[in-house]
Amino acid sequence: MAYSTAQAIPEHYRRKFSNQWDVVTQQMVSKFTAAGMVDGDWTTKEKVFQDLSTVAFTENNARFGSTNASEVTGGMRKGSKRKFESFLKFDRSDDEFLDSLGAPQSEAIESMRYAWARKYDDAFIEAASATVYGGVDPFVTPISFPSGQIIAANYGKPGATTAGTTLGLTPWKIMEARRLLLVGDVDLDMEDPVLAIGPDEEAQLFLHIEASPNETWSQVVLPALNDRSKRAFGFRFVTTNRISADSNGIRQCIAYTRRAFTMSAPTFQIEIDKLPTQRHATQIAAYAELGILRRYDERVVLINADTTPV
């Protein structure tokens, strides 16, 4: 009789596999869900918003006389909804062949929800500096983000010479963002100022604190970095990986208040179908819609920060 090749006991050891699918490390929730004012009436593809210009008083102590009325003026901006989608599929035999592990359908749906949270943030970040459209009907006049609301990468301590030298995020840039909001009549006592930064900018602020631990501004910034419920120069910090640096290593951090943006109520829908043309594979489809409009430029400041000095 022929026998199989003799094997030692360790060669009979068996691997054990997990009976569940887990998701990889990733951003799971949106950092900007409450970053704007949700307009529940924005149900159509486009919506036009009207804003009255400011009104002024004049002093007139004369008796009798005539009135000098001005015509009411204002401006218009148009917001547009955008559609997003994601698709995954499984072979009809996956459940059977994977045995007790099973096809990761519920895990796939969970991952789609995480992906939507990231795409939501991308849409918000894009809206912060995007060209918007308005003017008179048909509301296609481009309105660029004002250059006066952008802090240059070489902005340093007032009075200091930094020409040609790009800097990371510094307390001086944060103070300038606060000043620009106040110059634009943004009431920081009534609103919720937020500063969205990247991990590099967070590290730059910590390094600034390490280099000058007893500096007044270091004592202002440190509590806000360690406890996100606290503020520095009025701002609450949000750290995100979704703000990309450009080819020169410059990232545009975003200082804003919630009233700067108007959003449609976002929608998210999952559909599960059989695909007869693909041997009845199971398809999971996710569809989402969202509109975000930057309505008030003076409530947004972009801070250019060099990511390299970390």
One Martini backbone bead per residue (centre of mass of N, CA, C, O) as a GRO file, in nm:
protein
  310
    1MET     BB    1   0.098   0.035   0.021
    2ALA     BB    2   0.045   0.374  -0.029
    3TYR     BB    3   0.184   0.656   0.122
    4SER     BB    4   0.205   0.939   0.245
    5THR     BB    5   0.389   1.177   0.333
    6ALA     BB    6   0.553   1.238   0.599
    7GLN     BB    7   0.442   1.432   0.889
    8ALA     BB    8   0.454   1.665   1.109
    9ILE     BB    9   0.267   1.814   1.339
   10PRO     BB   10   0.302   2.122   1.251
   11GLU     BB   11   0.183   2.060   0.953
   12HIS     BB   12  -0.122   2.042   1.093
   13TYR     BB   13  -0.161   2.312   1.141
   14ARG     BB   14  -0.419   2.563   1.175
   15ARG     BB   15  -0.595   2.809   1.052
   16LYS     BB   16  -0.763   3.105   1.165
   17PHE     BB   17  -1.060   3.276   1.080
   18SER     BB   18  -1.242   3.528   1.048
   19ASN     BB   19  -1.616   3.592   1.065
   20GLN     BB   20  -1.536   3.894   0.973
   21TRP     BB   21  -1.570   4.223   0.867
   22ASP     BB   22  -1.350   4.498   0.841
   23VAL     BB   23  -1.254   4.825   0.863
   24VAL     BB   24  -1.058   5.058   0.782
   25THR     BB   25  -0.884   5.322   0.842
   26GLN     BB   26  -1.102   5.611   0.871
   27GLN     BB   27  -1.311   5.851   0.790
   28MET     BB   28  -1.650   5.848   0.938
   29VAL     BB   29  -1.699   6.159   0.977
   30SER     BB   30  -1.807   6.466   0.954
   31LYS     BB   31  -1.663   6.799   0.999
   32PHE     BB   32  -1.921   6.972   0.826
   33THR     BB   33  -2.229   6.933   0.892
   34ALA     BB   34  -2.253   7.230   1.067
   35ALA     BB   35  -2.127   7.465   0.855
   36GLY     BB   36  -2.432   7.542   0.786
   37MET     BB   37  -2.733   7.657   0.655
   38VAL     BB   38  -3.029   7.492   0.644
   39ASP     BB   39  -3.250   7.460   0.357
   40GLY     BB   40  -3.560   7.308   0.336
   41ASP     BB   41  -3.653   7.464   0.053
   42TRP     BB   42  -3.416   7.316  -0.102
   43THR     BB   43  -3.550   7.103  -0.366
   44THR     BB   44  -3.413   7.200  -0.604
   45LYS     BB   45  -3.154   7.232  -0.813
   46GLU     BB   46  -3.221   7.543  -0.789
   47LYS     BB   47  -3.131   7.849  -0.600
   48VAL     BB   48  -3.229   8.181  -0.524
   49PHE     BB   49  -3.063   8.446  -0.350
   50GLN     BB   50  -3.150   8.728  -0.147
   51ASP     BB   51  -2.985   9.055  -0.079
   52LEU     BB   52  -2.972   9.328   0.096
   53SER     BB   53  -2.864   9.620   0.122
   54THR     BB   54  -2.752   9.859   0.296
   55VAL     BB   55  -2.870  10.095   0.537
   56ALA     BB   56  -2.905  10.452   0.584
   57PHE     BB   57  -2.868  10.733   0.787
   58THR     BB   58  -2.991  11.069   0.816
   59GLU     BB   59  -2.965  11.399   0.907
   60ASN     BB   60  -3.279  11.601   0.982
   61ASN     BB   61  -3.371  11.934   1.121
   62ALA     BB   62  -3.580  12.028   0.939
   63ARG     BB   63  -3.848  12.204   0.824
   64PHE     BB   64  -3.993  12.029   0.633
   65GLY     BB   65  -3.974  11.937   0.320
   66SER     BB   66  -3.817  11.676   0.148
   67THR     BB   67  -3.773  11.369   0.037
   68ASN     BB   68  -3.486  11.116   0.001
   69ALA     BB   69  -3.525  10.847  -0.172
   70SER     BB   70  -3.417  10.517  -0.205
   71GLU     BB   71  -3.352  10.248  -0.371
   72VAL     BB   72  -3.381   9.924  -0.360
   73THR     BB   73  -3.110   9.697  -0.302
   74GLY     BB   74  -2.929   9.405  -0.441
   75GLY     BB   75  -2.847   9.053  -0.434
   76MET     BB   76  -2.750   8.749  -0.622
   77ARG     BB   77  -2.752   8.387  -0.564
   78LYS     BB   78  -2.661   8.062  -0.694
   79GLY     BB   79  -2.768   7.737  -0.624
   80SER     BB   80  -2.641   7.393  -0.665
   81LYS     BB   81  -2.698   7.077  -0.709
   82ARG     BB   82  -2.540   6.762  -0.635
   83LYS     BB   83  -2.428   6.446  -0.761
   84PHE     BB   84  -2.379   6.122  -0.607
   85GLU     BB   85  -2.178   5.806  -0.632
   86SER     BB   86  -2.183   5.440  -0.555
   87PHE     BB   87  -2.024   5.114  -0.641
   88LEU     BB   88  -2.103   4.765  -0.579
   89LYS     BB   89  -2.005   4.408  -0.614
   90PHE     BB   90  -2.134   4.062  -0.627
   91ASP     BB   91  -2.118   3.751  -0.660
   92ARG     BB   92  -2.349   3.494  -0.650
   93SER     BB   93  -2.117   3.297  -0.490
   94ASP     BB   94  -1.992   3.435  -0.241
   95ASP     BB   95  -2.156   3.331  -0.003
   96GLU     BB   96  -2.088   3.031  -0.046
   97PHE     BB   97  -1.765   3.040  -0.072
   98LEU     BB   98  -1.730   3.200   0.213
   99ASP     BB   99  -1.927   3.095   0.396
  100SER     BB  100  -1.923   3.214   0.715
  101LEU     BB  101  -1.828   3.496   0.621
  102GLY     BB  102  -1.936   3.623   0.383
  103ALA     BB  103  -2.067   3.882   0.230
  104PRO     BB  104  -1.990   4.239   0.272
  105GLN     BB  105  -2.259   4.419   0.268
  106SER     BB  106  -2.285   4.582   0.533
  107GLU     BB  107  -1.992   4.688   0.522
  108ALA     BB  108  -2.023   4.836   0.254
  109ILE     BB  109  -2.237   5.036   0.350
  110GLU     BB  110  -2.067   5.158   0.571
  111SER     BB  111  -1.841   5.261   0.381
  112MET     BB  112  -2.026   5.449   0.219
  113ARG     BB  113  -2.089   5.640   0.452
  114TYR     BB  114  -1.799   5.729   0.494
  115ALA     BB  115  -1.754   5.838   0.206
  116TRP     BB  116  -1.973   6.058   0.226
  117ALA     BB  117  -1.844   6.223   0.452
  118ARG     BB  118  -1.597   6.302   0.278
  119LYS     BB  119  -1.749   6.430   0.037
  120TYR     BB  120  -1.886   6.649   0.199
  121ASP     BB  121  -1.624   6.791   0.278
  122ASP     BB  122  -1.527   6.849  -0.009
  123ALA     BB  123  -1.767   7.032  -0.087
  124PHE     BB  124  -1.716   7.247   0.126
  125ILE     BB  125  -1.424   7.324   0.058
  126GLU     BB  126  -1.487   7.413  -0.230
  127ALA     BB  127  -1.701   7.639  -0.153
  128ALA     BB  128  -1.512   7.841  -0.001
  129SER     BB  129  -1.355   7.925  -0.307
  130ALA     BB  130  -1.560   7.932  -0.512
  131THR     BB  131  -1.722   8.013  -0.784
  132VAL     BB  132  -1.997   8.210  -0.813
  133TYR     BB  133  -2.348   8.276  -0.900
  134GLY     BB  134  -2.527   8.569  -1.046
  135GLY     BB  135  -2.717   8.838  -1.055
  136VAL     BB  136  -2.890   8.845  -1.322
  137ASP     BB  137  -3.096   8.719  -1.525
  138PRO     BB  138  -2.961   8.387  -1.518
  139PHE     BB  139  -2.730   8.375  -1.302
  140VAL     BB  140  -2.404   8.388  -1.457
  141THR     BB  141  -2.233   8.565  -1.281
  142PRO     BB  142  -1.923   8.581  -1.175
  143ILE     BB  143  -1.799   8.516  -0.828
  144SER     BB  144  -1.523   8.579  -0.674
  145PHE     BB  145  -1.298   8.543  -0.450
  146PRO     BB  146  -1.168   8.764  -0.243
  147SER     BB  147  -0.842   8.869  -0.200
  148GLY     BB  148  -0.885   9.018   0.083
  149GLN     BB  149  -0.954   8.709   0.216
  150ILE     BB  150  -0.640   8.651   0.177
  151ILE     BB  151  -0.366   8.498   0.329
  152ALA     BB  152  -0.050   8.499   0.300
  153ALA     BB  153   0.226   8.292   0.328
  154ASN     BB  154   0.417   8.562   0.416
  155TYR     BB  155   0.269   8.620   0.669
  156GLY     BB  156   0.347   8.811   0.952
  157LYS     BB  157   0.448   8.998   1.174
  158PRO     BB  158   0.378   9.298   1.234
  159GLY     BB  159   0.665   9.466   1.085
  160ALA     BB  160   0.779   9.223   0.956
  161THR     BB  161   1.011   9.064   0.744
  162THR     BB  162   0.879   8.820   0.472
  163ALA     BB  163   0.985   8.841   0.201
  164GLY     BB  164   0.987   8.530   0.028
  165THR     BB  165   0.863   8.394   0.295
  166THR     BB  166   0.726   8.106   0.386
  167LEU     BB  167   0.462   8.012   0.607
  168GLY     BB  168   0.301   7.884   0.837
  169LEU     BB  169   0.107   7.849   1.098
  170THR     BB  170   0.018   8.136   1.289
  171PRO     BB  171  -0.093   8.357   1.518
  172TRP     BB  172  -0.090   8.596   1.313
  173LYS     BB  173  -0.287   8.471   1.107
  174ILE     BB  174  -0.524   8.436   1.300
  175MET     BB  175  -0.553   8.735   1.375
  176GLU     BB  176  -0.608   8.830   1.083
  177ALA     BB  177  -0.868   8.672   1.046
  178ARG     BB  178  -1.018   8.815   1.269
  179ARG     BB  179  -0.993   9.100   1.155
  180LEU     BB  180  -1.145   9.051   0.887
  181LEU     BB  181  -1.415   8.978   1.014
  182LEU     BB  182  -1.453   9.247   1.168
  183VAL     BB  183  -1.438   9.434   0.918
  184GLY     BB  184  -1.704   9.267   0.802
  185ASP     BB  185  -1.916   9.266   1.050
  186VAL     BB  186  -1.852   9.019   1.226
  187ASP     BB  187  -2.008   8.866   1.499
  188LEU     BB  188  -1.828   8.680   1.731
  189ASP     BB  189  -2.051   8.670   1.963
  190MET     BB  190  -2.290   8.543   1.764
  191GLU     BB  191  -2.090   8.343   1.649
  192ASP     BB  192  -1.905   8.042   1.503
  193PRO     BB  193  -1.588   8.022   1.485
  194VAL     BB  194  -1.382   7.853   1.238
  195LEU     BB  195  -1.075   7.643   1.205
  196ALA     BB  196  -0.942   7.483   0.928
  197ILE     BB  197  -0.700   7.222   0.948
  198GLY     BB  198  -0.409   7.053   0.939
  199PRO     BB  199  -0.169   6.854   1.073
  200ASP     BB  200   0.065   7.051   1.010
  201GLU     BB  201  -0.056   7.301   1.154
  202GLU     BB  202  -0.074   7.177   1.429
  203ALA     BB  203   0.231   7.125   1.457
  204GLN     BB  204   0.321   7.422   1.426
  205LEU     BB  205   0.186   7.522   1.684
  206PHE     BB  206   0.336   7.337   1.879
  207LEU     BB  207   0.621   7.441   1.802
  208HIS     BB  208   0.571   7.731   1.888
  209ILE     BB  209   0.518   7.662   2.183
  210GLU     BB  210   0.789   7.523   2.241
  211ALA     BB  211   0.969   7.778   2.167
  212SER     BB  212   0.723   7.970   2.327
  213PRO     BB  213   0.576   7.900   2.620
  214ASN     BB  214   0.552   8.218   2.744
  215GLU     BB  215   0.387   8.319   2.539
  216THR     BB  216   0.090   8.457   2.502
  217TRP     BB  217  -0.008   8.297   2.241
  218SER     BB  218   0.052   8.016   2.348
  219GLN     BB  219  -0.165   8.032   2.580
  220VAL     BB  220  -0.403   8.059   2.377
  221VAL     BB  221  -0.366   7.797   2.187
  222LEU     BB  222  -0.327   7.536   2.360
  223PRO     BB  223  -0.618   7.482   2.472
  224ALA     BB  224  -0.748   7.447   2.179
  225LEU     BB  225  -0.577   7.191   2.104
  226ASN     BB  226  -0.654   7.006   2.362
  227ASP     BB  227  -0.955   7.155   2.350
  228ARG     BB  228  -1.224   7.179   2.127
  229SER     BB  229  -1.412   7.365   2.319
  230LYS     BB  230  -1.200   7.565   2.277
  231ARG     BB  231  -1.038   7.888   2.219
  232ALA     BB  232  -0.867   8.089   1.958
  233PHE     BB  233  -0.940   8.396   1.883
  234GLY     BB  234  -1.249   8.255   1.870
  235PHE     BB  235  -1.159   7.975   1.767
  236ARG     BB  236  -1.246   7.662   1.639
  237PHE     BB  237  -1.091   7.365   1.593
  238VAL     BB  238  -1.031   7.180   1.277
  239THR     BB  239  -0.913   6.862   1.182
  240THR     BB  240  -0.802   6.780   0.842
  241ASN     BB  241  -0.737   6.578   0.534
  242ARG     BB  242  -0.910   6.738   0.294
  243ILE     BB  243  -0.692   6.960   0.273
  244SER     BB  244  -0.505   7.033   0.016
  245ALA     BB  245  -0.205   7.072  -0.118
  246ASP     BB  246  -0.016   7.211  -0.331
  247SER     BB  247   0.266   7.196  -0.534
  248ASN     BB  248   0.401   7.408  -0.305
  249GLY     BB  249   0.279   7.336  -0.011
  250ILE     BB  250  -0.002   7.487  -0.002
  251ARG     BB  251  -0.246   7.560   0.243
  252GLN     BB  252  -0.601   7.629   0.282
  253CYS     BB  253  -0.722   7.762   0.535
  254ILE     BB  254  -1.046   7.780   0.717
  255ALA     BB  255  -1.227   8.067   0.795
  256TYR     BB  256  -1.550   8.056   0.968
  257THR     BB  257  -1.900   8.082   0.950
  258ARG     BB  258  -2.209   7.946   0.934
  259ARG     BB  259  -2.348   8.195   0.769
  260ALA     BB  260  -2.181   8.166   0.497
  261PHE     BB  261  -2.368   7.907   0.452
  262THR     BB  262  -2.580   7.728   0.222
  263MET     BB  263  -2.793   7.436   0.254
  264SER     BB  264  -2.905   7.153   0.168
  265ALA     BB  265  -3.069   6.877   0.229
  266PRO     BB  266  -2.933   6.590   0.258
  267THR     BB  267  -2.900   6.289   0.061
  268PHE     BB  268  -2.934   5.921   0.128
  269GLN     BB  269  -2.911   5.620  -0.084
  270ILE     BB  270  -2.997   5.270  -0.094
  271GLU     BB  271  -2.930   5.010  -0.344
  272ILE     BB  272  -3.047   4.667  -0.416
  273ASP     BB  273  -2.936   4.450  -0.686
  274LYS     BB  274  -2.990   4.258  -0.969
  275LEU     BB  275  -2.774   4.144  -1.247
  276PRO     BB  276  -2.858   3.984  -1.534
  277THR     BB  277  -2.600   4.075  -1.720
  278GLN     BB  278  -2.410   3.957  -1.451
  279ARG     BB  279  -2.506   3.684  -1.333
  280HIS     BB  280  -2.658   3.798  -1.079
  281ALA     BB  281  -2.535   4.016  -0.944
  282THR     BB  282  -2.467   4.217  -0.664
  283GLN     BB  283  -2.581   4.549  -0.616
  284ILE     BB  284  -2.446   4.846  -0.464
  285ALA     BB  285  -2.609   5.161  -0.423
  286ALA     BB  286  -2.514   5.510  -0.391
  287TYR     BB  287  -2.702   5.811  -0.321
  288ALA     BB  288  -2.639   6.171  -0.353
  289GLU     BB  289  -2.733   6.505  -0.226
  290LEU     BB  290  -2.590   6.846  -0.272
  291GLY     BB  291  -2.596   7.189  -0.149
  292ILE     BB  292  -2.345   7.460  -0.172
  293LEU     BB  293  -2.335   7.805  -0.054
  294ARG     BB  294  -2.158   8.101  -0.079
  295ARG     BB  295  -2.292   8.402   0.047
  296TYR     BB  296  -2.054   8.525   0.253
  297ASP     BB  297  -1.741   8.640   0.218
  298GLU     BB  298  -1.689   8.790   0.501
  299ARG     BB  299  -1.714   8.485   0.649
  300VAL     BB  300  -1.438   8.431   0.488
  301VAL     BB  301  -1.103   8.287   0.538
  302LEU     BB  302  -0.790   8.247   0.376
  303ILE     BB  303  -0.501   8.046   0.475
  304ASN     BB  304  -0.179   8.050   0.386
  305ALA     BB  305   0.019   7.743   0.428
  306ASP     BB  306   0.316   7.603   0.491
  307THR     BB  307   0.398   7.257   0.521
  308THR     BB  308   0.723   7.236   0.562
  309PRO     BB  309   0.754   7.382   0.857
  310VAL     BB  310   0.780   7.090   1.068
   0.00000   0.00000   0.00000
